[in-house]
Structure formats: C-alpha cells, structure tokens
PDB file of C-alpha atoms and ligand atoms in Angstrom:
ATOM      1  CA  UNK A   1      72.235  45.450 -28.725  1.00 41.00           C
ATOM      2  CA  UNK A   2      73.102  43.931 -25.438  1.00 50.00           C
ATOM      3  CA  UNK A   3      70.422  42.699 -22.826  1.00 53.00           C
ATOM      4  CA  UNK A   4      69.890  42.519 -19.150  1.00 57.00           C
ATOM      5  CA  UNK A   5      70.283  39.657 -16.815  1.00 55.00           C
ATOM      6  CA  UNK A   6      66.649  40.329 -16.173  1.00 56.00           C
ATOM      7  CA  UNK A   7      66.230  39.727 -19.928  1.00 57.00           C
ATOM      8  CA  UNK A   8      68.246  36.995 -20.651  1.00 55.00           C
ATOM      9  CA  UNK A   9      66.676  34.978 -17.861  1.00 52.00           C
ATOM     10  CA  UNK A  10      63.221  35.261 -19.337  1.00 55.00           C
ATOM     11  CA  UNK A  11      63.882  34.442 -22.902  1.00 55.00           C
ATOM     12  CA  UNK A  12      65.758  31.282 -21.767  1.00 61.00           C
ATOM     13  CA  UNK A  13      62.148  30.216 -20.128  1.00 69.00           C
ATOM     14  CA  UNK A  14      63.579  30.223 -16.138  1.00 77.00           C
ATOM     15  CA  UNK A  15      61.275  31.495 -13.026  1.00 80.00           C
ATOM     16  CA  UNK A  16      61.798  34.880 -12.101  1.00 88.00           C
ATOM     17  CA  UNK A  17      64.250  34.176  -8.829  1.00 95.00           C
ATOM     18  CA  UNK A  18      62.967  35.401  -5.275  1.00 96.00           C
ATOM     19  CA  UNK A  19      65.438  35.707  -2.461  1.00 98.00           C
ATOM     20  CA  UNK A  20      63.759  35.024   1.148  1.00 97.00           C
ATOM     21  CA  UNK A  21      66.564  36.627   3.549  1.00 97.00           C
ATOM     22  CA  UNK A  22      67.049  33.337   5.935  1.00 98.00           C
ATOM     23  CA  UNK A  23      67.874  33.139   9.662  1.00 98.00           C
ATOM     24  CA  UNK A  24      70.714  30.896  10.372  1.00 98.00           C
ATOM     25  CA  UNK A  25      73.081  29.415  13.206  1.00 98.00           C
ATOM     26  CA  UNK A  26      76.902  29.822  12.672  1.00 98.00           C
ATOM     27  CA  UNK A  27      80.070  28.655  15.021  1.00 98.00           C
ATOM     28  CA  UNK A  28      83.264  31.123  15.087  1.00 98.00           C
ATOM     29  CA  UNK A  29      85.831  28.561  14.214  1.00 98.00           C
ATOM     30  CA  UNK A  30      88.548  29.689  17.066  1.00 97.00           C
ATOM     31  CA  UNK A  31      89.322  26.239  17.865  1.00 96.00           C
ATOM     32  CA  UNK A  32      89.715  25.017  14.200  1.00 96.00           C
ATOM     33  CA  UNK A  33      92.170  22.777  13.513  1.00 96.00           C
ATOM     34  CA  UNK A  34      92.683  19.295  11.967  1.00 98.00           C
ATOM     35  CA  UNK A  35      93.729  16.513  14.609  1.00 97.00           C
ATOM     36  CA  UNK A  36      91.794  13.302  13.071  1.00 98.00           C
ATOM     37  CA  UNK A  37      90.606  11.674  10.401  1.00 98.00           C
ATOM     38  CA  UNK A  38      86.798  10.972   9.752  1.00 98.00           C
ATOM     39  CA  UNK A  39      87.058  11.734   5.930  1.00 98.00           C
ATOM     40  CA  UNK A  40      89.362  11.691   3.118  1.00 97.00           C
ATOM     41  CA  UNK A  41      89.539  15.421   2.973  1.00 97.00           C
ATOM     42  CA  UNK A  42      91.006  15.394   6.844  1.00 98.00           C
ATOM     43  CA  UNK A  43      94.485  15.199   7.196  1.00 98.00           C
ATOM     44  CA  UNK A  44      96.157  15.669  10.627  1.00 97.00           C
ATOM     45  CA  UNK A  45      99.609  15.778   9.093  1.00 96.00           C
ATOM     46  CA  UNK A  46      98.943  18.877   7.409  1.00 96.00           C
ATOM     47  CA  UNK A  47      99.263  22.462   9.244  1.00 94.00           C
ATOM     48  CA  UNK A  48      96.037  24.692   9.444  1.00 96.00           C
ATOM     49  CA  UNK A  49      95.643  28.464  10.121  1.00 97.00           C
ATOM     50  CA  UNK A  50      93.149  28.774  13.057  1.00 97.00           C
ATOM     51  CA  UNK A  51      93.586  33.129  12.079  1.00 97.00           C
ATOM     52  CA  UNK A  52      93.151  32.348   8.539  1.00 98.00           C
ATOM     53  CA  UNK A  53      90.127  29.973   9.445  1.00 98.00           C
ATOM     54  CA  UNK A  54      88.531  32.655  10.869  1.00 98.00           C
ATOM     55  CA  UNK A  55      89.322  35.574   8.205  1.00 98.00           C
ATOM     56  CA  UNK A  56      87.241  33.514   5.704  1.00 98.00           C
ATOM     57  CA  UNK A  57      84.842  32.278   8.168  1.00 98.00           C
ATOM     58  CA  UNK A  58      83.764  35.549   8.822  1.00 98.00           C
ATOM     59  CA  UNK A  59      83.434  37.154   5.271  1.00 98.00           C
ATOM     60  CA  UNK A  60      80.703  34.051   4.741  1.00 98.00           C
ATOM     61  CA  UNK A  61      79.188  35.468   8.310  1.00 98.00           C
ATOM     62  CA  UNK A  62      79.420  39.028   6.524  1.00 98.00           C
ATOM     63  CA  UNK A  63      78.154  38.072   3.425  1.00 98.00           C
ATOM     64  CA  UNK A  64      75.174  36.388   4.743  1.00 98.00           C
ATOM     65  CA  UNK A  65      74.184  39.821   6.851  1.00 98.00           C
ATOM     66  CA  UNK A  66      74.711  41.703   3.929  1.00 98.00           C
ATOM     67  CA  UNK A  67      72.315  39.379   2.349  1.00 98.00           C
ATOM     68  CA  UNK A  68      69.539  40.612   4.924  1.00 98.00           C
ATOM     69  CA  UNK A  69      70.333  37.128   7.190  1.00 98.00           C
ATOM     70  CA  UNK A  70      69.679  36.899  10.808  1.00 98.00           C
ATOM     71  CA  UNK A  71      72.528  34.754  11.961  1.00 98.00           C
ATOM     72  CA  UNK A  72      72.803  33.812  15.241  1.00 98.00           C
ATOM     73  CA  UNK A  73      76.009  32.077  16.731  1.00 98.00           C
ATOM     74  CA  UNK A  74      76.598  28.851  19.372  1.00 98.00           C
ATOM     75  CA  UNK A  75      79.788  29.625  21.514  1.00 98.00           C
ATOM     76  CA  UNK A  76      82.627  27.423  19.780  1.00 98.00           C
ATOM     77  CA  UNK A  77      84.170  24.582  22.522  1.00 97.00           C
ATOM     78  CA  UNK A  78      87.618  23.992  23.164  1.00 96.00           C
ATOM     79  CA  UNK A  79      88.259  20.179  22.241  1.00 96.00           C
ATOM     80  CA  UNK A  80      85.688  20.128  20.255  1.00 98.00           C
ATOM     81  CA  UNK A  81      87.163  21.373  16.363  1.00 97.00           C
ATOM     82  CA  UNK A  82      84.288  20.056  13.822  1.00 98.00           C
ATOM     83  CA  UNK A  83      81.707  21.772  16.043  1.00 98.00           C
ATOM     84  CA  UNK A  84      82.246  24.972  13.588  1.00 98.00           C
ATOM     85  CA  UNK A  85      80.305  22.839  11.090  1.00 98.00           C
ATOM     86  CA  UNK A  86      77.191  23.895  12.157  1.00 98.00           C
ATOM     87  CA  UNK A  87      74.895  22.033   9.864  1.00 98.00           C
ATOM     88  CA  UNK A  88      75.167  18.907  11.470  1.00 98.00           C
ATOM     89  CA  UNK A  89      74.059  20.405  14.597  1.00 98.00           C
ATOM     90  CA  UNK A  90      70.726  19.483  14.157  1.00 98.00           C
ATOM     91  CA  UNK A  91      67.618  20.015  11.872  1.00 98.00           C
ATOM     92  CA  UNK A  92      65.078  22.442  12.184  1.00 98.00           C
ATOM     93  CA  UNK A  93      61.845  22.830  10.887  1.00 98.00           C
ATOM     94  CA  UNK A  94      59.967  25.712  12.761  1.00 97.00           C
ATOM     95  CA  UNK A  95      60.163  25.706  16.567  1.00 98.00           C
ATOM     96  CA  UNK A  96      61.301  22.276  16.516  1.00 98.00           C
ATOM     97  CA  UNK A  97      64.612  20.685  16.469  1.00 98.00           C
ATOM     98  CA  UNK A  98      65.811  17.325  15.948  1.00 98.00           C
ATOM     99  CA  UNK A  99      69.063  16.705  17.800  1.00 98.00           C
ATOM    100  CA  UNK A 100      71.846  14.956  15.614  1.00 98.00           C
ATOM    101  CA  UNK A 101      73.754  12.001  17.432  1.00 98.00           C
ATOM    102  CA  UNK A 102      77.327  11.693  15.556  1.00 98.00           C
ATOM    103  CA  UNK A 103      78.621   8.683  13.763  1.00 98.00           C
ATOM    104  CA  UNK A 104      82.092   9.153  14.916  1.00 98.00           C
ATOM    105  CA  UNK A 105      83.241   9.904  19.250  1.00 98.00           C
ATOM    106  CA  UNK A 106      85.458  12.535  18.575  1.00 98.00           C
ATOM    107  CA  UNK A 107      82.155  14.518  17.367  1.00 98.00           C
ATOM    108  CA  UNK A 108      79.863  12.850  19.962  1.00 98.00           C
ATOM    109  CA  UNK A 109      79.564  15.792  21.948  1.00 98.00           C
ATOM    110  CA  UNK A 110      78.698  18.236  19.499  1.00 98.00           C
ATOM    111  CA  UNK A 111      75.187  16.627  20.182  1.00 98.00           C
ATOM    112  CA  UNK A 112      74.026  17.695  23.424  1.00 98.00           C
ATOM    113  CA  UNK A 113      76.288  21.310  22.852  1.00 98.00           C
ATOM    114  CA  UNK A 114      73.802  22.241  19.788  1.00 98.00           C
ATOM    115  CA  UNK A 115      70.696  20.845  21.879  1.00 98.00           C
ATOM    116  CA  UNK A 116      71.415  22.823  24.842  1.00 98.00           C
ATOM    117  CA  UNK A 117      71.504  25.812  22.396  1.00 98.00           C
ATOM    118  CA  UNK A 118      68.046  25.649  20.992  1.00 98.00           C
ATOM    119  CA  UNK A 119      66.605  24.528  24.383  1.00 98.00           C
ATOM    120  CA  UNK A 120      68.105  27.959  25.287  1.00 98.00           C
ATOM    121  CA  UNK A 121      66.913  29.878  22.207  1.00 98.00           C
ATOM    122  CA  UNK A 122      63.253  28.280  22.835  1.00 98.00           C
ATOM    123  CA  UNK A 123      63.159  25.277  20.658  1.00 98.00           C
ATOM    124  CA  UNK A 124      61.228  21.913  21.489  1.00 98.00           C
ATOM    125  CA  UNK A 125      64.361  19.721  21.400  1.00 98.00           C
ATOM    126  CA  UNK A 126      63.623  15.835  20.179  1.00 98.00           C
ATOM    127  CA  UNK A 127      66.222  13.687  21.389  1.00 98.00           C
ATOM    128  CA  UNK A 128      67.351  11.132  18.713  1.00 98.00           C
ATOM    129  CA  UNK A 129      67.554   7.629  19.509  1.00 98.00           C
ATOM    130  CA  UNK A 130      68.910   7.158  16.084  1.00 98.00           C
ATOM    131  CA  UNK A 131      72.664   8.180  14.464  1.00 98.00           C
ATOM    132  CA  UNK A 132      72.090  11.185  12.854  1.00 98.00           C
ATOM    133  CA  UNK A 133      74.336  14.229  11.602  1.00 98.00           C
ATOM    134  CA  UNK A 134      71.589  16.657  10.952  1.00 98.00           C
ATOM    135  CA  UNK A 135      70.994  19.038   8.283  1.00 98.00           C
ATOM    136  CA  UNK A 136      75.277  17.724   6.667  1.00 98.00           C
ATOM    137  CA  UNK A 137      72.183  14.991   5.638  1.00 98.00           C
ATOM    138  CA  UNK A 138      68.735  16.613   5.734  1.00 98.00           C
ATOM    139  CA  UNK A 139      67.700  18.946   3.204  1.00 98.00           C
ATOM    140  CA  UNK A 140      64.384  20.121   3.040  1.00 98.00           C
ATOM    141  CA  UNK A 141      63.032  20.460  -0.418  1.00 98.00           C
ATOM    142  CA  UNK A 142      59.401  21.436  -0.731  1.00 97.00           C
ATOM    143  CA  UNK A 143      57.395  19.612   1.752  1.00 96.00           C
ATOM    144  CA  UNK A 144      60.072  17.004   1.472  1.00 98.00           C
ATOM    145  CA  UNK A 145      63.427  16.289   3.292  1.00 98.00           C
ATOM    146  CA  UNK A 146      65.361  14.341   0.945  1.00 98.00           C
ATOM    147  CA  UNK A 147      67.866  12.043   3.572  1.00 98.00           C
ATOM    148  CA  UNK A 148      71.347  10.643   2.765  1.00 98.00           C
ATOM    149  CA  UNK A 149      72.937   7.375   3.769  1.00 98.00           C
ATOM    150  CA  UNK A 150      75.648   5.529   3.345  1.00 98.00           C
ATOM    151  CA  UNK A 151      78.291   7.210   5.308  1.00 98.00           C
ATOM    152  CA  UNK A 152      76.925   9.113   8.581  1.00 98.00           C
ATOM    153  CA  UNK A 153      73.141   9.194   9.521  1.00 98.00           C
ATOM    154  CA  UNK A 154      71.593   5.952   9.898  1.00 98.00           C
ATOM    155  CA  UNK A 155      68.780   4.470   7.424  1.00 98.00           C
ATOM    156  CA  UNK A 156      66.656   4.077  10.712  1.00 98.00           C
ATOM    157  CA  UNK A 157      67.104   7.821  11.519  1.00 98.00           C
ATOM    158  CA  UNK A 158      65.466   8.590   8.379  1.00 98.00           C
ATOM    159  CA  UNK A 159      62.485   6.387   9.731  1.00 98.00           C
ATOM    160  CA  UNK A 160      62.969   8.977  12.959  1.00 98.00           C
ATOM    161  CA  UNK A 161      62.757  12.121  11.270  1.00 98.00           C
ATOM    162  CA  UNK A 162      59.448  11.142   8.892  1.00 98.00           C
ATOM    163  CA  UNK A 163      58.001  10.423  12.507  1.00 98.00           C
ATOM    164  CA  UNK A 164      59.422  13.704  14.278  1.00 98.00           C
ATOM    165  CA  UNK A 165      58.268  15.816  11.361  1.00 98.00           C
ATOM    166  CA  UNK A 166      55.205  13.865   9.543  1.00 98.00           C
ATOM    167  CA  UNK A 167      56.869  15.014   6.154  1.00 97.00           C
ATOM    168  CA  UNK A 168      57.897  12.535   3.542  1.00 98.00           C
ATOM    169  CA  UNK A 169      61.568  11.909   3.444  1.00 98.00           C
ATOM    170  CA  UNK A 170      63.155  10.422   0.095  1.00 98.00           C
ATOM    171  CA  UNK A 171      66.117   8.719   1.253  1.00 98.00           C
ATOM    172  CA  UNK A 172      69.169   9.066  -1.112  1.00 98.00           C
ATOM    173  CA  UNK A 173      72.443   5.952  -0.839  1.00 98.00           C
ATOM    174  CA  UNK A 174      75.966   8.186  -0.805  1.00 98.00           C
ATOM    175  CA  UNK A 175      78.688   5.903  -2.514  1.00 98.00           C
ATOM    176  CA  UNK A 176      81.734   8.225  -2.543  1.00 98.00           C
ATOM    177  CA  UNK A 177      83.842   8.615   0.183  1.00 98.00           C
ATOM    178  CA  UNK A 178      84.693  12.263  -0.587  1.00 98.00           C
ATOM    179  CA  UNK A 179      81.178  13.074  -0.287  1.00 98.00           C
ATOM    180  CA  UNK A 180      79.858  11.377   2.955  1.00 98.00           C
ATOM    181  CA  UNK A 181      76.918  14.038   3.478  1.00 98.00           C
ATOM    182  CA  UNK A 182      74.536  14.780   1.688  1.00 98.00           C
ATOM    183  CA  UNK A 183      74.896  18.428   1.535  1.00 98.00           C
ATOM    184  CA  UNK A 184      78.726  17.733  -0.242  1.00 98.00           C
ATOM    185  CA  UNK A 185      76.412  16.367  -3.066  1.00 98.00           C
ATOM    186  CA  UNK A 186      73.210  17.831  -3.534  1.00 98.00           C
ATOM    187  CA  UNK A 187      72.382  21.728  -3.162  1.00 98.00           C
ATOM    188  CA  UNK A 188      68.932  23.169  -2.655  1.00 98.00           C
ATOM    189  CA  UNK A 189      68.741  26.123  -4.715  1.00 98.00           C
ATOM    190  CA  UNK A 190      64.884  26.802  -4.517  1.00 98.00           C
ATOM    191  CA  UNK A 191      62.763  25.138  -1.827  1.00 97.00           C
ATOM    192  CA  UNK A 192      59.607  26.758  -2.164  1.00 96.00           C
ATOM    193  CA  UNK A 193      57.150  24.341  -2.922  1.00 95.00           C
ATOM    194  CA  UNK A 194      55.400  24.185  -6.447  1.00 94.00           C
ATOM    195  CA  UNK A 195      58.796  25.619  -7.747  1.00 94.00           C
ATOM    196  CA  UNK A 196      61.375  22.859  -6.139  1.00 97.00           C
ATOM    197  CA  UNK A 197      64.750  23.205  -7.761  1.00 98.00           C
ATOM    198  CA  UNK A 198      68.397  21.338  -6.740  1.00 98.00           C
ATOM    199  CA  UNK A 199      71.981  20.689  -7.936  1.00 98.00           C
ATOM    200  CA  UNK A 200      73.636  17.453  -7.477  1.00 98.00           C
ATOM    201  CA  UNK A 201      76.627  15.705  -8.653  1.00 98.00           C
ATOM    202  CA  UNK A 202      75.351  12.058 -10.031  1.00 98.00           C
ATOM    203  CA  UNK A 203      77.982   9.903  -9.884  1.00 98.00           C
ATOM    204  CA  UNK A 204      77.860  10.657  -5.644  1.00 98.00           C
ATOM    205  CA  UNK A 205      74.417   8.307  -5.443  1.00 98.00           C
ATOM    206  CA  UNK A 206      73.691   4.778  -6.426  1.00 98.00           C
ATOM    207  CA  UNK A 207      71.571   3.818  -8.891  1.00 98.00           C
ATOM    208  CA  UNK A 208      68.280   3.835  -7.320  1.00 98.00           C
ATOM    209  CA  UNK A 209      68.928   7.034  -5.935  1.00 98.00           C
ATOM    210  CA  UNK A 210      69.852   8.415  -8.896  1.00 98.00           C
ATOM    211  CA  UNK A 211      66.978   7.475 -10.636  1.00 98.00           C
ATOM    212  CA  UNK A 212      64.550   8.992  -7.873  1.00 98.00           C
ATOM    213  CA  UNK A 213      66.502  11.579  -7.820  1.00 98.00           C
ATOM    214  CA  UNK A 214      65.982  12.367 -12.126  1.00 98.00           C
ATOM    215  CA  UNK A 215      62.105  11.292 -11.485  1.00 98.00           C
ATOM    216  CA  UNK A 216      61.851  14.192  -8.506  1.00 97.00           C
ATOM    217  CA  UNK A 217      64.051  16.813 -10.461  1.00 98.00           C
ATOM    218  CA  UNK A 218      64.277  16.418 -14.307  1.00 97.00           C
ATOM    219  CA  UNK A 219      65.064  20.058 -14.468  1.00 97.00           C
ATOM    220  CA  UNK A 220      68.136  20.042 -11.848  1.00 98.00           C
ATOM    221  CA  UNK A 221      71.546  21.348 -12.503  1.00 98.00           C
ATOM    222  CA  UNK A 222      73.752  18.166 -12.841  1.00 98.00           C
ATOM    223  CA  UNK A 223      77.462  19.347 -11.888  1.00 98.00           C
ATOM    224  CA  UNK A 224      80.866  18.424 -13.072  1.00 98.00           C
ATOM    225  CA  UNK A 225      83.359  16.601 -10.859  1.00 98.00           C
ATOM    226  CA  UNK A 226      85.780  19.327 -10.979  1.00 98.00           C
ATOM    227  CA  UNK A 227      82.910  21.692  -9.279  1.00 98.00           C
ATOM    228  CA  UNK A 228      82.137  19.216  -6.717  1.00 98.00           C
ATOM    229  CA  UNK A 229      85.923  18.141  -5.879  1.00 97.00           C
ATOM    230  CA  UNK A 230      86.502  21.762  -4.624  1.00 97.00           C
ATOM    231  CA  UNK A 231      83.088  20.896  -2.592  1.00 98.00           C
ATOM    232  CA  UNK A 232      80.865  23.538  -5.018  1.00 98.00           C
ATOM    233  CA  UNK A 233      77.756  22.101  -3.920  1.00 98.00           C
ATOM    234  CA  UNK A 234      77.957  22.662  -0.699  1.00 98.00           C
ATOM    235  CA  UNK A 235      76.382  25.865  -1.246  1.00 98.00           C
ATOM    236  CA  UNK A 236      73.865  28.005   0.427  1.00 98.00           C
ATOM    237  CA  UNK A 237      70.762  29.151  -1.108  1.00 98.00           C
ATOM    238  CA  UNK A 238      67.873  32.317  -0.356  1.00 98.00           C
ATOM    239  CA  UNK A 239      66.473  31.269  -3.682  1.00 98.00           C
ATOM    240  CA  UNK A 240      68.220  33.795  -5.702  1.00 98.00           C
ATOM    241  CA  UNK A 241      71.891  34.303  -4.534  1.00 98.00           C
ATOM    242  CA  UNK A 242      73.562  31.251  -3.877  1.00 98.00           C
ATOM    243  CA  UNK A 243      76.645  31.238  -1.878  1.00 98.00           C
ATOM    244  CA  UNK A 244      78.891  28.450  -3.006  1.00 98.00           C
ATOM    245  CA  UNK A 245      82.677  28.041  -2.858  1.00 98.00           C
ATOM    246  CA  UNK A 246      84.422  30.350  -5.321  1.00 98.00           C
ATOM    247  CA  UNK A 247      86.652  27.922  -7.256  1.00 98.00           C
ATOM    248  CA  UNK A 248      83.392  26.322  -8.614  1.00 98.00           C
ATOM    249  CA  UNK A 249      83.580  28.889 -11.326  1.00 98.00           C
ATOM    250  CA  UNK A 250      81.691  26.105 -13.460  1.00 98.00           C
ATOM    251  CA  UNK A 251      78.608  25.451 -11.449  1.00 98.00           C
ATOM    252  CA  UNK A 252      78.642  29.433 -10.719  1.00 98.00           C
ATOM    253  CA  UNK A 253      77.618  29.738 -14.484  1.00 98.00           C
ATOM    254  CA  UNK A 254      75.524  27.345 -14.301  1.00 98.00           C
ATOM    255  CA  UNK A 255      73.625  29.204 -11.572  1.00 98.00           C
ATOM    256  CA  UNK A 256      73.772  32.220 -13.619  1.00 98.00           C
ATOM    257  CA  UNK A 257      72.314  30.568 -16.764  1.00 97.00           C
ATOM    258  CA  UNK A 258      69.118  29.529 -14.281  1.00 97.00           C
ATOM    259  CA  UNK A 259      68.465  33.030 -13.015  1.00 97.00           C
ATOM    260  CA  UNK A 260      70.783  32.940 -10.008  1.00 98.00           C
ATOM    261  CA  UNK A 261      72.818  35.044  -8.978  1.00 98.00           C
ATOM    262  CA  UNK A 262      76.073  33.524  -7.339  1.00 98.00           C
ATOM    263  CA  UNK A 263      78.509  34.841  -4.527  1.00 98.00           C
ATOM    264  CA  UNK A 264      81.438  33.253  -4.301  1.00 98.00           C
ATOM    265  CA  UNK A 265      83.579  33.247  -0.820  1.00 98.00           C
ATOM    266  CA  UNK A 266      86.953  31.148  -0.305  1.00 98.00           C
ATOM    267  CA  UNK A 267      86.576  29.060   2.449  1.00 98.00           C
ATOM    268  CA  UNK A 268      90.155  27.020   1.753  1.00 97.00           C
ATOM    269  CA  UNK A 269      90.968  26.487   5.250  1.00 97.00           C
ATOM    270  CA  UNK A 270      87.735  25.035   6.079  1.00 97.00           C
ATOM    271  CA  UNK A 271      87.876  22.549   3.276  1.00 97.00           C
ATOM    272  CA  UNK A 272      91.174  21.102   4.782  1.00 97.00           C
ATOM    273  CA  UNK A 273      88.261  19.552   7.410  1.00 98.00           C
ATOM    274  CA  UNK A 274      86.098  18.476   4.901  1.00 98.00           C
ATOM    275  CA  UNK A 275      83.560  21.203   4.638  1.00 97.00           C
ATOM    276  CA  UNK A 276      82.650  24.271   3.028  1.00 98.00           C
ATOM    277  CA  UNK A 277      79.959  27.012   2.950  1.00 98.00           C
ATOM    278  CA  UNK A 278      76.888  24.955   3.663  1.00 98.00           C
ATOM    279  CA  UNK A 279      78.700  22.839   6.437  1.00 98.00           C
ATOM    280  CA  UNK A 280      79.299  25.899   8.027  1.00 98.00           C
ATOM    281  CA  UNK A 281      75.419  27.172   7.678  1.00 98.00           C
ATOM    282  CA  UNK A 282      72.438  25.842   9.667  1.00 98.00           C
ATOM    283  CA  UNK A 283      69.212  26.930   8.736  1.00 98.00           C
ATOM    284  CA  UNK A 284      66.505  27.555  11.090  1.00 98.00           C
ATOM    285  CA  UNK A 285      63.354  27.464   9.222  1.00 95.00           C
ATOM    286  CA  UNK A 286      60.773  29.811  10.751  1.00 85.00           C
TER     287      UNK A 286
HETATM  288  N1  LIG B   1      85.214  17.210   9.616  1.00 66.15           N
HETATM  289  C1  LIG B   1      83.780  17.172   9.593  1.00 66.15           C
HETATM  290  C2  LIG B   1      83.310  15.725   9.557  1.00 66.15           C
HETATM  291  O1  LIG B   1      83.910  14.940   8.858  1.00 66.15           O
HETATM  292  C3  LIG B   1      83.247  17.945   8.446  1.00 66.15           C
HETATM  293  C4  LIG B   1      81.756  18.099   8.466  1.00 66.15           C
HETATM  294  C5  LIG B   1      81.202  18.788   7.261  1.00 66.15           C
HETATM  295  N2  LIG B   1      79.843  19.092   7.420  1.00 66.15           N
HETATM  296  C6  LIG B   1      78.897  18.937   6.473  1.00 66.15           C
HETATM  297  N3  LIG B   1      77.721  19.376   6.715  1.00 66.15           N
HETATM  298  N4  LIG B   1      79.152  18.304   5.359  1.00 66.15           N
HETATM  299  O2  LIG B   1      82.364  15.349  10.189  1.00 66.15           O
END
C-alpha cells in the first residue's frame, strides 16, 4: 500500500512545512549581458542571449506569483548588467533598508539605483559607510542574520549591520572562489524562529565557520558539490516550496525527504554571470 507525501513526511519525524507567500523585489534583465569579470563563473568571451535571459527570468517572476508572491520590480539601467541580481541590492528587515556599497566599480552604482528605489517605495534608507553587497551576503535566519566574508562585504560591515538592526549576526569566512556570496553557499529553507532550518555546502567555509555553522544547525541539509557547482543553493524559500535551480536534481530530493516541496526553474543564462534564483530574488521582510 502506497502512502502520501503528507504521510511519509511524518513518519520520517520532519515539521509539518508552512509556506508564508513572500513579497519580493525583482530586475527584468533587458540589459543582461557578460562584459567583465568579477567571478570565475563570468566570462566576457562567451556570447549571452539577452531574449533568452529574459524567457527564464520571467518564468522565476511567474512562478513566484503563482506562489501567492507580491513581487515588485526596480527599472533595469542601461550600463549597468549585474543590477538584475537583485539580492545584493540591499537588505531589508521591515521598513528599513540597509543600502549595499559594491566591492567591485563596475557595480558601484547599483548602490544608490536600489536606494533611490526604497526611498521611493517608503523605506528608511541607512547609508552604509561600510562595503557591503546586501542580502548575495545577509541571510536572515531566525532572529539572526548569519554574514559572509571573504570575498565581497567587508568584516566591518557586519559590525554595521548588528548596529543598523540590533540583531545578532554570526559571521561566516567564504574560501572558494566559485562561491563568493553567501547565498551561492548557504540556503535558508525555514526562517521562522524556534524552527530555524538551512542548506549549505561545507567545504565553501573555513573551519571556524564550519564548526559554528554544525553548532547553530546540526539538523541542516549538507549538499554535494555537484548540486552546488550548478549554484543549487542559491535557492529561494516560503518555507515549504523552495525554488532552486533545476539541475540540482540531488539537493531537490533532499528537500523532498525534509517535507519540502521543490520547484525547479532553469535559469542557464543567468548562471553565465554568476548567479541564479536567489541572486535574482530580494526579499523584503514585512
Ligand atoms: N555577476 C554578479 C557579481 O559577480 C553576480 C551576483 C550574484 N548575486 C548573488 N546574490 N550571489 O557580482
């Protein structure tokens, strides 16, 4: 006799999943393209379809409305090709916004674009003094934002963002090139506090890191590399569905074996930049 999901999830001892629809800030990507080289996934050399770009840009916009997601879009700028990676716009925790201040020129500007967009949308904006690429390294987990390092946001901006927001902030060393933010490493799958719950790839962290990271979350889903090399972790989470790159077919049954339930949308094009579903998805956290 076969079982349900339903079923199957509670004999193997896992939380019922709840999905909270989110609200989240995109960026068309009409002005996509690859013309330097601030990680190892970038090459200029290569040819990109802008079209293409789009085509899968917008099933992860559909997907999330058909998820019950209010997404709400920042006008893409010519010059300006990154800027479709919305999560390191900024981070958001309720009506205020911490402004991200990029590591590398050619995404200097992005700054001030996203800030002007939630001064517009009604957000108190705090201007960083510190380097900072936003949520591609802020995750909040619980009542804590867990903070990478190593490659883009500055240790000191972590000291900026535990001042902004009076929340604890765990700060986590990258070590891998390929996975310079955070959110290529770790995934928050459940954030509500009391029921915390993440994905991470361990060999992305050094030591320390990983060891805070196994005393925080003994229960986390620990990926494979070949999940992670296709970026799987840069997924997006309501708590129940999890949107994650489709090619991590591995970590998707992992997700199902926890209770999740996992959509998977090709963003191909958008990986020849570096980033995937999450990069593409900024949350703002009523
Ligand atoms: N080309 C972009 C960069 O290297 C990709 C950003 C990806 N965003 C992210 N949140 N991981 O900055």
């Amino acid at each position: 006799m076969s079982i349900t999901d339903e079923e199957a999830v509670a004999r193997s001892g896992e939380p019922e999943r709840t999905a909270r629809p989110r609200t989240v800030l995109m960026c068309r990507p009409e002005h996509f393209a690859v013309v330097y080289r601030i990680n190892p996934w970038m090459n200029p050399g290569l040819p990109t379809d802008t079209s293409l770009a789009v085509r899968q840009w917008q099933r992860l916009h559909d997907t999330y409305r058909e998820l019950g997601f209010d997404v709400r879009l920042i006008e893409p700028l010519e010059g300006l090709p990154d800027m479709i990676y919305a999560a390191n716009g900024g981070f958001v925790i309720g009506n205020v916004a911490y402004g991200a201040s990029f590591a590398y020129p050619e995404r200097r500007p992005e700054g001030p674009a996203y800030m002007d967009w939630f001064r517009a949308n009604g957000y108190e904006v705090i201007v960083p003094e510190q380097v900072n690429e936003g949520e591609g390294d802020f995750l909040l987990v619980g009542d804590t934002i867990l903070a990478g390092t190593g490659f883009r946001s500055s240790d000191a901006s972590h000291d900026e963002l535990a001042r902004v927001f009076g929340r604890e902030v765990l700060t986590l060393r990258l070590t891998d090139p390929s996975f310079y933010h955070l959110d290529t490493a770790l995934a928050v799958l459940d954030s509500t506090p009391g029921q915390e719950h993440i994905a991470y790839l361990p060999s992305a962290f050094d030591p320390p890191s990983r060891a805070r990271l196994e005393e925080r979350f003994p229960d986390a889903i620990l990926v494979t590399d070949t999940d992670a090399a296709v970026l799987g972790l840069n997924a997006f989470s309501d708590g129940r569905n999890v949107v994650i790159a489709s090619r991590a077919a591995g970590f998707a049954a992992q997700l199902r074996e926890h209770g999740y339930d996992p959509i998977g949308v090709d963003l191909s094009e958008l990986l020849l930049g570096g980033g995937g579903v999450k990069c593409c998805t900024l949350e703002l956290r009523r």
